[in-house]
Amino acid sequence: MKKITMESIKNKLGFDPLKYNYCKGEIGEDDNWENPFKDLSNEEILFIYHAALADPKCYAKNR
């Protein structure tokens, strides 16, 4: 099994999930929005979760 790293996740997503603006956009529903994390495995999502908890400058945690 391939080792999960933040660099491999950034490459897969095309952006840094710890600096991603999760609250952008207009108020209301957007039927065209597609979840950028849909192709990640459960292990990769857990990796991001634990990295966010450990990072005091994580954008999502400080919103």
Coordinates of C-alpha atoms in Angstrom, one line a residue:
M1 CA 0.0 0.0 0.0
K2 CA 1.3 3.5 -0.9
K3 CA 2.2 5.7 2.0
I4 CA -0.2 8.7 2.5
T5 CA 1.5 12.1 2.7
M6 CA 0.2 15.6 2.6
E7 CA 2.2 16.1 -0.6
S8 CA 0.5 13.2 -2.3
I9 CA -2.9 14.5 -1.2
K10 CA -2.0 18.0 -2.5
N11 CA -1.0 16.5 -5.8
K12 CA -4.3 14.5 -6.0
L13 CA -6.5 17.5 -5.1
G14 CA -4.5 20.3 -6.9
F15 CA -4.6 22.5 -3.7
D16 CA -3.6 22.5 -0.1
P17 CA -6.6 21.2 2.0
L18 CA -5.4 22.9 5.1
K19 CA -5.5 26.3 3.3
Y20 CA -8.7 25.7 1.3
N21 CA -11.5 28.2 1.8
Y22 CA -14.5 26.0 2.7
C23 CA -16.8 28.9 3.2
K24 CA -16.6 30.7 -0.1
G25 CA -19.5 31.3 -2.5
E26 CA -23.0 32.8 -2.2
I27 CA -25.6 31.9 0.4
G28 CA -27.9 29.2 -0.8
E29 CA -27.6 26.0 -2.7
D30 CA -25.4 25.5 -5.7
D31 CA -26.4 22.5 -7.7
N32 CA -23.3 22.8 -9.9
W33 CA -20.9 22.5 -7.0
E34 CA -18.8 19.3 -6.9
N35 CA -17.1 18.0 -3.8
P36 CA -13.3 18.3 -4.5
F37 CA -12.6 15.6 -1.9
K38 CA -14.8 12.9 -3.6
D39 CA -11.9 11.0 -5.0
L40 CA -10.0 10.7 -1.7
S41 CA -10.0 7.4 0.2
N42 CA -11.2 7.2 3.8
E43 CA -7.6 7.0 5.0
E44 CA -6.6 10.2 3.1
I45 CA -9.6 12.0 4.6
L46 CA -8.6 10.9 8.1
F47 CA -5.0 12.0 7.3
I48 CA -6.3 15.5 6.5
Y49 CA -8.5 15.6 9.6
H50 CA -5.6 14.7 11.9
A51 CA -3.2 17.1 10.1
A52 CA -5.8 19.9 10.5
L53 CA -6.1 19.2 14.2
A54 CA -2.3 19.4 14.6
D55 CA -1.9 22.6 12.4
P56 CA -2.5 25.8 14.5
K57 CA -2.7 27.8 11.2
C58 CA -5.2 25.5 9.5
Y59 CA -7.7 27.8 7.6
A60 CA -10.7 25.5 8.2
K61 CA -10.1 25.1 11.9
N62 CA -9.8 28.9 12.5
R63 CA -13.0 29.9 10.7

